[in-house]
CSV table of C-alpha atoms and ligand atoms in Angstrom, one decimal:
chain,number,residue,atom,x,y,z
A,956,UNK,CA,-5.0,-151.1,-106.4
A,957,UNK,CA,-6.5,-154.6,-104.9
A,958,UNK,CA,-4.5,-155.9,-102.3
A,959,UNK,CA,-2.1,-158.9,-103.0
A,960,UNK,CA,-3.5,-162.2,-102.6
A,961,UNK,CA,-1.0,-163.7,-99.5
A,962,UNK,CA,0.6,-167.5,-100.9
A,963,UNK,CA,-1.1,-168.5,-97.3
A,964,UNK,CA,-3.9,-167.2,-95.0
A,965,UNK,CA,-4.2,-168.8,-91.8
A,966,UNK,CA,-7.2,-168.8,-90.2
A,967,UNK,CA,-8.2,-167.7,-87.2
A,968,UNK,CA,-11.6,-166.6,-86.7
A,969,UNK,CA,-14.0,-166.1,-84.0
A,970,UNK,CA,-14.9,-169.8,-83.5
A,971,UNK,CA,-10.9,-170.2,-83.0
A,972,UNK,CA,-10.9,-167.4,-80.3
A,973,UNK,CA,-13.6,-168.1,-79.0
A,974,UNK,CA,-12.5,-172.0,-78.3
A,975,UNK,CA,-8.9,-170.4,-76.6
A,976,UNK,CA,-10.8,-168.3,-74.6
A,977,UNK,CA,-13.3,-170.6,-72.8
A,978,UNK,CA,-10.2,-173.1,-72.4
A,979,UNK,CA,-8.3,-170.2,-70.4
A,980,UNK,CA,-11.3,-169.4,-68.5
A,981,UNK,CA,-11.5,-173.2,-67.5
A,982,UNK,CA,-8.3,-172.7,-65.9
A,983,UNK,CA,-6.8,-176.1,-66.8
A,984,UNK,CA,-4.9,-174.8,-69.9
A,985,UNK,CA,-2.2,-177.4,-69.9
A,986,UNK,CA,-2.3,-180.7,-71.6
A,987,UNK,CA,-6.1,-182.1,-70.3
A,988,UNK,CA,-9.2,-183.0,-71.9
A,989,UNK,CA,-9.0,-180.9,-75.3
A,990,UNK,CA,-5.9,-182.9,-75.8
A,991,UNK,CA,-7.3,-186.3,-75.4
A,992,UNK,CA,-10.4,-184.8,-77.0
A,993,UNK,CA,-8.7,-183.9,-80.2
A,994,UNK,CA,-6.5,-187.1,-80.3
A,995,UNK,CA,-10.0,-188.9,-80.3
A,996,UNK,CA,-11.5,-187.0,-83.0
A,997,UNK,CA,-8.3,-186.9,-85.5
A,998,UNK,CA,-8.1,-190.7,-85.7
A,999,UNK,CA,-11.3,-190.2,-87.9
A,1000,UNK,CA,-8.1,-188.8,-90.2
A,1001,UNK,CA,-6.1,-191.9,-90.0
A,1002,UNK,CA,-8.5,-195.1,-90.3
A,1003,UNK,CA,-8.9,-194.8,-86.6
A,1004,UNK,CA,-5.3,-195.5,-85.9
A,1005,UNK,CA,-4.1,-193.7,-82.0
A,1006,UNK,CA,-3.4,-190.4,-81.8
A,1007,UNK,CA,-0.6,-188.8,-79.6
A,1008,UNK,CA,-0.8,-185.0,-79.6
A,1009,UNK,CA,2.4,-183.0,-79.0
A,1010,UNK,CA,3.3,-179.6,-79.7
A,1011,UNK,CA,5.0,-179.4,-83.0
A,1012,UNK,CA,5.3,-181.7,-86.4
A,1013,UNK,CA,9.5,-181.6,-85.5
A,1014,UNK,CA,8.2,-182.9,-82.2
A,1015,UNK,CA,6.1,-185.8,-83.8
A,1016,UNK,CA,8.7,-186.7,-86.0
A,1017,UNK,CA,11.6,-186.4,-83.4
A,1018,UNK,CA,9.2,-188.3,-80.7
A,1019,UNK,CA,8.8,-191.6,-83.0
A,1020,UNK,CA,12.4,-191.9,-83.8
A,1021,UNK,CA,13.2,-192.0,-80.0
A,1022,UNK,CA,10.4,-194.1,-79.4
A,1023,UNK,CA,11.5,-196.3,-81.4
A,1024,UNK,CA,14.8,-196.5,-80.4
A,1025,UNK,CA,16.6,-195.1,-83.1
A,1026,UNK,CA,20.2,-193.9,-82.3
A,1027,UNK,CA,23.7,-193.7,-83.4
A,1028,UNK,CA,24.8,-195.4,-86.3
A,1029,UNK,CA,21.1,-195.9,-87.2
A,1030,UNK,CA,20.3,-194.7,-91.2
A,1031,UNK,CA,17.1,-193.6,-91.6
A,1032,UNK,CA,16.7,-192.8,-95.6
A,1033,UNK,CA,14.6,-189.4,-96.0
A,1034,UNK,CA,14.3,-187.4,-98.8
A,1035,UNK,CA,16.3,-183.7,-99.5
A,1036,UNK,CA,13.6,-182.0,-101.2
A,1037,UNK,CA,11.8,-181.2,-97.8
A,1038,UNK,CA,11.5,-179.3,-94.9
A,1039,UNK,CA,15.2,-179.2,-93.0
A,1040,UNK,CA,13.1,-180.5,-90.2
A,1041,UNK,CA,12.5,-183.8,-91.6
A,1042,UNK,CA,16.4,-184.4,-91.4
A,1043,UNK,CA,16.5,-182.3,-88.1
A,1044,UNK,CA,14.4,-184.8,-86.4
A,1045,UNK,CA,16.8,-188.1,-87.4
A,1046,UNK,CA,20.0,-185.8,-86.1
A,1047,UNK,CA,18.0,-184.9,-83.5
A,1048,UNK,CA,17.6,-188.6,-82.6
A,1049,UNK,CA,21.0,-189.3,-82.8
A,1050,UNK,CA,20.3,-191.0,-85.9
A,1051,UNK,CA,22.4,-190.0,-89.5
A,1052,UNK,CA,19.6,-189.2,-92.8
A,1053,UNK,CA,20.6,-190.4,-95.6
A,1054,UNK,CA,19.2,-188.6,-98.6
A,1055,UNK,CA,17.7,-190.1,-101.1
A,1056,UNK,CA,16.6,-188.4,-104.8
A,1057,UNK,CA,12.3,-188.0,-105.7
A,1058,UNK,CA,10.1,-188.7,-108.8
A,1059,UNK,CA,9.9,-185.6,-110.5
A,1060,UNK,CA,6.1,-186.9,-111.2
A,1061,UNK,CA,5.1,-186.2,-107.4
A,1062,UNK,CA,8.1,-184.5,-105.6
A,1063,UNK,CA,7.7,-187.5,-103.2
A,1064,UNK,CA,11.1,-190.0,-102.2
A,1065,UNK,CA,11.7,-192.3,-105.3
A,1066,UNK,CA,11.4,-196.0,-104.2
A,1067,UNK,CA,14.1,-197.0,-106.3
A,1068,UNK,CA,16.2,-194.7,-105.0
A,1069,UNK,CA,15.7,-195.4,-101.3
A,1070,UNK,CA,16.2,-199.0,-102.3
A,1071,UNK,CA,19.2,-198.0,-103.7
A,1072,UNK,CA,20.3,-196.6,-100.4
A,1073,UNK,CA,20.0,-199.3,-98.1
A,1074,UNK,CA,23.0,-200.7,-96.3
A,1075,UNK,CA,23.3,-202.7,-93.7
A,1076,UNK,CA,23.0,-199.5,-91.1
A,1077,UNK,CA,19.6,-198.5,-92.2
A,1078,UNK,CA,16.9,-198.8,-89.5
A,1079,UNK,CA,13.9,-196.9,-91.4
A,1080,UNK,CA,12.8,-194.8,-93.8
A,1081,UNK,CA,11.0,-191.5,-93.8
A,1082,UNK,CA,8.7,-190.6,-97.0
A,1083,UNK,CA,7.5,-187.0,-96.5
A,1084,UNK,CA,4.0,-186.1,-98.3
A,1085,UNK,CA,5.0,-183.4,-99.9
A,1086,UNK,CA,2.7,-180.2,-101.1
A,1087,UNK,CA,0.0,-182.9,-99.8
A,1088,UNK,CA,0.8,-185.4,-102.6
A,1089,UNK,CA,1.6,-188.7,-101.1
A,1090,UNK,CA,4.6,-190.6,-101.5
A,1091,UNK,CA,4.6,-193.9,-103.4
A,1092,UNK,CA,3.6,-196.1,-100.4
A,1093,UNK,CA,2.1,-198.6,-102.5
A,1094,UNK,CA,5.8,-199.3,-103.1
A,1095,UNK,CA,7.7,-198.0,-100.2
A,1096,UNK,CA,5.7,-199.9,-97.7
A,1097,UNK,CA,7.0,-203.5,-99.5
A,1098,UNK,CA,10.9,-202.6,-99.8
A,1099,UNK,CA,10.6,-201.8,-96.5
A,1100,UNK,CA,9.0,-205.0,-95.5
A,1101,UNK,CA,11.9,-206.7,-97.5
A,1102,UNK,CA,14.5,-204.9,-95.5
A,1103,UNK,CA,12.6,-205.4,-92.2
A,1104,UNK,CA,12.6,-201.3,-92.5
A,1105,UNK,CA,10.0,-199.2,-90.1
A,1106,UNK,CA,8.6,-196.9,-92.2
A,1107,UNK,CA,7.7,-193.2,-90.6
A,1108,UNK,CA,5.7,-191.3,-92.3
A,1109,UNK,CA,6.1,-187.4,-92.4
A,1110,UNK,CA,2.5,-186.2,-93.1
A,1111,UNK,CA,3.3,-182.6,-92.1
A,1112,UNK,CA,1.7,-181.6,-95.1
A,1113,UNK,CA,-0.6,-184.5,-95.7
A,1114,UNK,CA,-3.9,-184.1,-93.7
A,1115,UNK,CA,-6.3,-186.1,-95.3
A,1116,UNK,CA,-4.6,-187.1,-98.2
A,1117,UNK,CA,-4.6,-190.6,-99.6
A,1118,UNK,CA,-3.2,-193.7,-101.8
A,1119,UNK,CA,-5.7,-195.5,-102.8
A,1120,UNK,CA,-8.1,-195.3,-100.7
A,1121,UNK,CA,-5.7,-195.8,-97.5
A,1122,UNK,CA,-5.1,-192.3,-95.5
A,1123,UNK,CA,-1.9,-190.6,-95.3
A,1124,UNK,CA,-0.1,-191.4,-91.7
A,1125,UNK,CA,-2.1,-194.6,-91.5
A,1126,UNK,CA,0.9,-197.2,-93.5
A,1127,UNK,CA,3.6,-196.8,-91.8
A,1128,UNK,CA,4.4,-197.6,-87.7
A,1129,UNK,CA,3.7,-194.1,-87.3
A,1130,UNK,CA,2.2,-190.9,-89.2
A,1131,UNK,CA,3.4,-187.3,-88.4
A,1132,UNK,CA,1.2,-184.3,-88.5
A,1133,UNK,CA,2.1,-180.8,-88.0
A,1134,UNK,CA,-0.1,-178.0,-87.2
A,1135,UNK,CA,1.6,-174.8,-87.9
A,1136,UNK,CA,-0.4,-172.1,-88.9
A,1137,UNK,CA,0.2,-172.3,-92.5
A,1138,UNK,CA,-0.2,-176.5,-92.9
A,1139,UNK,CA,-3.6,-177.4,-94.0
A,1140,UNK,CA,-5.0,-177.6,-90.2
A,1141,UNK,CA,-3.6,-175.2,-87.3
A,1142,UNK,CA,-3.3,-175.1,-83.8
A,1143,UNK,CA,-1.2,-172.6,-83.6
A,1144,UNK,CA,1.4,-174.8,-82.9
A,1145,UNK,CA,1.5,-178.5,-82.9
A,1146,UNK,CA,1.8,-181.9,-84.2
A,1147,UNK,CA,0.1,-185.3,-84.0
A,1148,UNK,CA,1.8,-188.9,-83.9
A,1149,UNK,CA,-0.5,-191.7,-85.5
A,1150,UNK,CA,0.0,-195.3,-85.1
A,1151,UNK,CA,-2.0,-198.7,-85.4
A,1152,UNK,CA,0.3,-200.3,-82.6
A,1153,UNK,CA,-0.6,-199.6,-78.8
A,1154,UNK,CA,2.6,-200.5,-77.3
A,1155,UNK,CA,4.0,-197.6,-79.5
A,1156,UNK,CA,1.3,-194.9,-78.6
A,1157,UNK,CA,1.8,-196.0,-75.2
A,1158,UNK,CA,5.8,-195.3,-75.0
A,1159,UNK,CA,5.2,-192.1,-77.4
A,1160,UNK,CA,2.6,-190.7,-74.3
A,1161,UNK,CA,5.4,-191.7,-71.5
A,1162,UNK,CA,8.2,-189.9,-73.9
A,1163,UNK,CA,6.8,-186.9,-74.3
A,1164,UNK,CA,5.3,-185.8,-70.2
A,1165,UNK,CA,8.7,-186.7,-68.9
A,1166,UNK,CA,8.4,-190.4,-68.8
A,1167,UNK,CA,5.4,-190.6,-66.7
A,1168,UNK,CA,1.8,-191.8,-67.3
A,1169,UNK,CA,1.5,-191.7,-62.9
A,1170,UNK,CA,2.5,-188.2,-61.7
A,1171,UNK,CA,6.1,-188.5,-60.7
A,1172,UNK,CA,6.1,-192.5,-61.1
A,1173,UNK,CA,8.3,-191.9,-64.0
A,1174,UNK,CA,9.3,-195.2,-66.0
A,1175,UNK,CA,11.7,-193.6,-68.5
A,1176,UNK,CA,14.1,-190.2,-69.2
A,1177,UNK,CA,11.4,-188.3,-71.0
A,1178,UNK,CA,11.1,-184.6,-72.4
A,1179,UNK,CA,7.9,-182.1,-72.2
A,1180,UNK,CA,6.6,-181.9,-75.3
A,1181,UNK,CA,2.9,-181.5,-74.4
A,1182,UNK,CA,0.7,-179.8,-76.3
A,1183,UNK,CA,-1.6,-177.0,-74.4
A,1184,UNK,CA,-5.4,-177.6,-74.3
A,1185,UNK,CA,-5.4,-173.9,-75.6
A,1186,UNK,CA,-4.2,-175.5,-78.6
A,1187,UNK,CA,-6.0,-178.7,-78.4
A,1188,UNK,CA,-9.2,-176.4,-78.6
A,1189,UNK,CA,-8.0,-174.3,-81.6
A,1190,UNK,CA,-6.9,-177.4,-83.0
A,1191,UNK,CA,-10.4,-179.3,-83.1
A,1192,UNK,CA,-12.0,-176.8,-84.5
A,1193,UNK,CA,-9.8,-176.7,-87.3
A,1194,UNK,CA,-10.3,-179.9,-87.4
A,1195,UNK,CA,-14.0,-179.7,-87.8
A,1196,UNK,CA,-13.3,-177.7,-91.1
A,1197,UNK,CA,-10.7,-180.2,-92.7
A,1198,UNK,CA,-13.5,-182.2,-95.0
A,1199,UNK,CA,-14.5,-178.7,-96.4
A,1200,UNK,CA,-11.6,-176.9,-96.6
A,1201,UNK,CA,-9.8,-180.0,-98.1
A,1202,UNK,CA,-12.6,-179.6,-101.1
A,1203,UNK,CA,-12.1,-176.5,-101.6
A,1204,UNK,CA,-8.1,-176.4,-101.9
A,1205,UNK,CA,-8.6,-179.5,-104.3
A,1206,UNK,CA,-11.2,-177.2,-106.8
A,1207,UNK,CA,-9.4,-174.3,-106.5
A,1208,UNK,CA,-6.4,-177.2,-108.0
A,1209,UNK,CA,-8.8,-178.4,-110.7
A,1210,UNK,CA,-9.5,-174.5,-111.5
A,1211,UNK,CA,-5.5,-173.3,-111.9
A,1212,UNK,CA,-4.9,-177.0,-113.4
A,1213,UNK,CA,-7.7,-175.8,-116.1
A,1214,UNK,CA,-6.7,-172.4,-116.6
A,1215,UNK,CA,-2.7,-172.1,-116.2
A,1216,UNK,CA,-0.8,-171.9,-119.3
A,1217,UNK,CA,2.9,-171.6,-119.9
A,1218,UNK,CA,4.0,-173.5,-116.4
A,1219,UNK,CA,3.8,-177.4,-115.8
A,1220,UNK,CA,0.9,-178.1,-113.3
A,1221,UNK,CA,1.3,-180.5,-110.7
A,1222,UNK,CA,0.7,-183.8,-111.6
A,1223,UNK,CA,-0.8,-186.5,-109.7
A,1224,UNK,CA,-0.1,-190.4,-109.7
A,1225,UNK,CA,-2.5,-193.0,-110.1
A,1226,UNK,CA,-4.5,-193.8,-107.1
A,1227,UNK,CA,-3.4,-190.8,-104.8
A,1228,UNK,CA,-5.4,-187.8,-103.7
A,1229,UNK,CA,-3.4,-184.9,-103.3
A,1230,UNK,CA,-4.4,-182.6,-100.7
A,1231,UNK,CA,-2.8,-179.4,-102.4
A,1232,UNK,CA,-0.8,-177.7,-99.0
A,1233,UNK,CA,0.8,-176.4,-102.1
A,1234,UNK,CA,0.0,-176.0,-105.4
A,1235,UNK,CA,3.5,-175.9,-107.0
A,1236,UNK,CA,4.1,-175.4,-110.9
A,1237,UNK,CA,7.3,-175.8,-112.6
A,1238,UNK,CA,9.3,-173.1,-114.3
A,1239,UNK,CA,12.0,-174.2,-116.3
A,1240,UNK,CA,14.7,-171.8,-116.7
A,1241,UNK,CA,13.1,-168.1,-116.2
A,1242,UNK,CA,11.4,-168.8,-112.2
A,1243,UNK,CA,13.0,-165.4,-110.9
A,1244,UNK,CA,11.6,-163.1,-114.0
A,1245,UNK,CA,8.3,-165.0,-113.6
A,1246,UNK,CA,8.3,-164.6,-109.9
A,1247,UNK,CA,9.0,-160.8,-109.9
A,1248,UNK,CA,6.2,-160.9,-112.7
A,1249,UNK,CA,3.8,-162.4,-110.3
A,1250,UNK,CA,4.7,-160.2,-107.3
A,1251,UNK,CA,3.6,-157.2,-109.3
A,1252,UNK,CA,0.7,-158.4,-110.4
A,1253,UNK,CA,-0.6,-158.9,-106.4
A,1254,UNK,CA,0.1,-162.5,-106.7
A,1255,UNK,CA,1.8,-164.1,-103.5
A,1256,UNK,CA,3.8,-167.0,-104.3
A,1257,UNK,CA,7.3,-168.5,-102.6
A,1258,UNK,CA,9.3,-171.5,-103.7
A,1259,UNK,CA,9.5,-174.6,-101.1
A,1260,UNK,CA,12.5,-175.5,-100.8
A,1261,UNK,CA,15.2,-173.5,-102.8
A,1262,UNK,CA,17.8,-175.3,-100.9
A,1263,UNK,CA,17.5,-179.3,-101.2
A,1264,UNK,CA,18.7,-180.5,-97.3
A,1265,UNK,CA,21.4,-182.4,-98.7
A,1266,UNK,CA,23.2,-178.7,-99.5
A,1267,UNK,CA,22.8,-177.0,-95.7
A,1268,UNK,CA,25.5,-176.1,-93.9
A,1269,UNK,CA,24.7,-179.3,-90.9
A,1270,UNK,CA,24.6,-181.4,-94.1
A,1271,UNK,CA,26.1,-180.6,-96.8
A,1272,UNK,CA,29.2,-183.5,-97.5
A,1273,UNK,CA,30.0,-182.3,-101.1
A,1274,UNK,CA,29.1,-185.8,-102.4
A,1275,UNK,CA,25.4,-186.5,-102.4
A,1276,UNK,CA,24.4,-186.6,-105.9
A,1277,UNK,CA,20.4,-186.1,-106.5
A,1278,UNK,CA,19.9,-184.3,-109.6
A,1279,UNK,CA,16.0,-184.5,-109.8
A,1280,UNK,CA,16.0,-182.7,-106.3
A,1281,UNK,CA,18.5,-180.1,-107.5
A,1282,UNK,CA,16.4,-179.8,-110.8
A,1283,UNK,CA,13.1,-179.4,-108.5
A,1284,UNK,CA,14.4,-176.9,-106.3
A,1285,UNK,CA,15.5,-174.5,-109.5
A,1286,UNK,CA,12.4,-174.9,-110.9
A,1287,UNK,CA,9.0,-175.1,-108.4
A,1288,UNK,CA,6.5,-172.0,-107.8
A,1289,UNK,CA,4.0,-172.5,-105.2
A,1290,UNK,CA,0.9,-170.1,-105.7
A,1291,UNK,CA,-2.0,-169.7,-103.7
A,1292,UNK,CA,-4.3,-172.4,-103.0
A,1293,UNK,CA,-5.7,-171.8,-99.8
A,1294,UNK,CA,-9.0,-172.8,-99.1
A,1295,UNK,CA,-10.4,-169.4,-98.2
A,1296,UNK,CA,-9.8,-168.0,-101.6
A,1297,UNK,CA,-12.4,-166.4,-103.7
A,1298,UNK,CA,-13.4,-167.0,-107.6
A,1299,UNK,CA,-12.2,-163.6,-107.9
A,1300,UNK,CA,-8.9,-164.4,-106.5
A,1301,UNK,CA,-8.3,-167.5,-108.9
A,1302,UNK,CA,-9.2,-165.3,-111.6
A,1303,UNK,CA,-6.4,-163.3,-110.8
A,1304,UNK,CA,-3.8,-166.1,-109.9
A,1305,UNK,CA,-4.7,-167.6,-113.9
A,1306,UNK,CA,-4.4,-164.1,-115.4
A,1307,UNK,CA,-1.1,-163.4,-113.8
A,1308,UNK,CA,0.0,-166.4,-114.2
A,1309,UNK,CA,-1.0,-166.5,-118.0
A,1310,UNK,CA,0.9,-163.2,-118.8
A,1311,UNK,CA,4.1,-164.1,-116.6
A,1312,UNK,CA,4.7,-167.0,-118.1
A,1313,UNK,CA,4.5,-165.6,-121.5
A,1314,UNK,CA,8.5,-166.5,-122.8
A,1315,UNK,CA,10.3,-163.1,-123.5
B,1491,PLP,C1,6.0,-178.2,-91.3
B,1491,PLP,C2,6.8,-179.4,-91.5
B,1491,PLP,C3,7.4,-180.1,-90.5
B,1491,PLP,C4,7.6,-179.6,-89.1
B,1491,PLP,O1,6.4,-179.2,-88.5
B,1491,PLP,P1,6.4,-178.1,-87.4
B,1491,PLP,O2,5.1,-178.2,-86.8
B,1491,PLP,O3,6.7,-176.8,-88.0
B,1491,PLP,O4,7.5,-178.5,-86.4
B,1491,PLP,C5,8.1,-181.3,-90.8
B,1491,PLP,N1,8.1,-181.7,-92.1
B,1491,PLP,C6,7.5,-181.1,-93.1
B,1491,PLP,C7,7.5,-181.7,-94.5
B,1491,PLP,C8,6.8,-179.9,-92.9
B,1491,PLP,O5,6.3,-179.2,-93.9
């Protein structure tokens, strides 16, 4: 039998290994010139906004709210259907997420809905990009104006995606980026912080090497969340591969879009270029029959999230009612997208598919 097709494939090839190892042989392996290297080169991501490397998307995300100044009794509106770290970072801060329901159309925080969660405690609000389709900040980014909101993006999954024609992680006072192995760029681990203001960048870099930009002159209580220049090195080559790899995850889109039957493809809204970190179908009603289906057939696949944050044990309250997050959860498939995946490989993701989702 062929072997199963993975729902992700990292890469790390010889160019990757190649970069760690001439940064170890260097012997300066902490945070150094691959770090401000690849901050330089991934603002040609976001519209040339600064870049603050640290050394995971949590960190990022975490890292902005401290920066700034979020604390207790602060609101920050996020949505559920998302990564628990999204909501980890605002607890994290101090801070209290309040959860806020999605457009079914893009997965992504419903405007109306965060509107409708504004009281007179909310400091910001955090859109995430989800799957790599981004959130409605053609409307996010004026309610929050309204409110006199900062906006934080969580572009975790987001690299290179857009809204017409403006970059994720380049509207709000900050962008987050993540580099886990499995996110659309790697470096190993890691995360970037992208922001237009310089003050900002500035208090972000003090924040993160323990407060200081002079060794021990430090100016503030910081952490060390640095990222390694082992990583730094990974991470640009990675980098370097982004255009193409973001091509091919968005044809090998447009092929299951074409070929899928019998499951609802992702849509995408108006304006936005979706980046596809996940291509993720609906199921109404038989995911776990289609899922086993799939599995036998070779074909990876995993559901992101099946538990909406809003029903976690640190925050469940019983009382948050979001039925179009609840709806998503029972329903989304992701299947492989990944960029290194071959014609022969989609071929066998649309037969699979086609025969699963026949109705029993
Ligand atoms: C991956 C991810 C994060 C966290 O990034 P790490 O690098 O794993 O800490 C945050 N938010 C979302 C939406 C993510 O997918």
């Amino acid at each position: 039998m062929t072997a199963s097709i993975p729902p992700a494939r990292p890469v790390i090839g010889p160019d990757e290994i190649a970069a760690a190892v001439r940064v170890l042989g260097s012997g300066l392996v902490v945070q150094g010139p691959e770090v401000a290297a690849f901050e330089e080169e991934f603002a040609a991501v976001v519209a040339g906004r600064h870049c603050v490397a640290v050394n995971s998307g949590t960190s990022a995300l975490y890292l902005t709210l401290l920066a700034l100044g979020l604390g207790p009794g602060d609101e920050v509106i996020v949505p559920s259907f998302s990564f628990a770290a999204t909501a980890n970072a605002v607890r994290l801060a101090g801070a209290t997420p309040v959860f806020a329901d999605i457009e079914p159309g893009s997965f992504c925080l419903d405007p109306a809905a965060a509107a409708a969660a504004i009281t007179s405690r909310t400091v910001a609000i955090m859109p995430v990009h989800l799957y790599g389709h981004p959130a409605a900040m053609d409307r996010i980014m004026p309610l929050a104006a309204r409110h006199g909101l900062a906006v934080v993006e969580d572009a975790a999954q987001a690299h290179a995606a857009a809204l017409h024609g403006v970059p994720a992680g380049a509207f709000g006072v900050a962008g987050c980026f993540s580099f886990y192995p499995t996110k659309n760029m790697h470096s190993l681990e890691g995360g970037m912080i992208t922001t237009a203001d310089p003050e900002l960048a500035r208090r972000l870099r003090l924040l993160r090497n323990q407060g200081m930009e002079q060794r021990y002159q430090n100016e503030v209580v910081g952490a060390n969340l640095r990222l390694t220049d082992v990583a730094a090195a990974i991470g640009r080559v990675q980098l370097g591969r982004l255009a193409g790899w973001t091509e091919r995850r968005r044809a090998n889109a447009a092929f299951l879009d074409e070929h899928l039957a019998g499951v609802l493809t992702p849509p995408v809204a108006a304006g936005a270029r979706h980046v596809y970190h996940q291509y993720t179908v609906r199921v109404p009603g038989s995911r776990d029959a289609f899922r086993a289906a799939l599995t036998e057939r070779g074909v990876g696949n995993a559901v992101y999230y099946p538990t909406p944050i809003h029903r976690l044990r640190p925050y469940a309250n019983g009382t948050t009612h979001l039925p179009e997050t609840d709806l998503a959860a029972a329903e989304v498939v992701s299947l492989p997208v990944f960029p290194t995946l071959t014609g022969a490989e989609l071929e066998r993701i649309a037969e699979a598919v086609n025969s699963a989702a026949v109705p029993a």
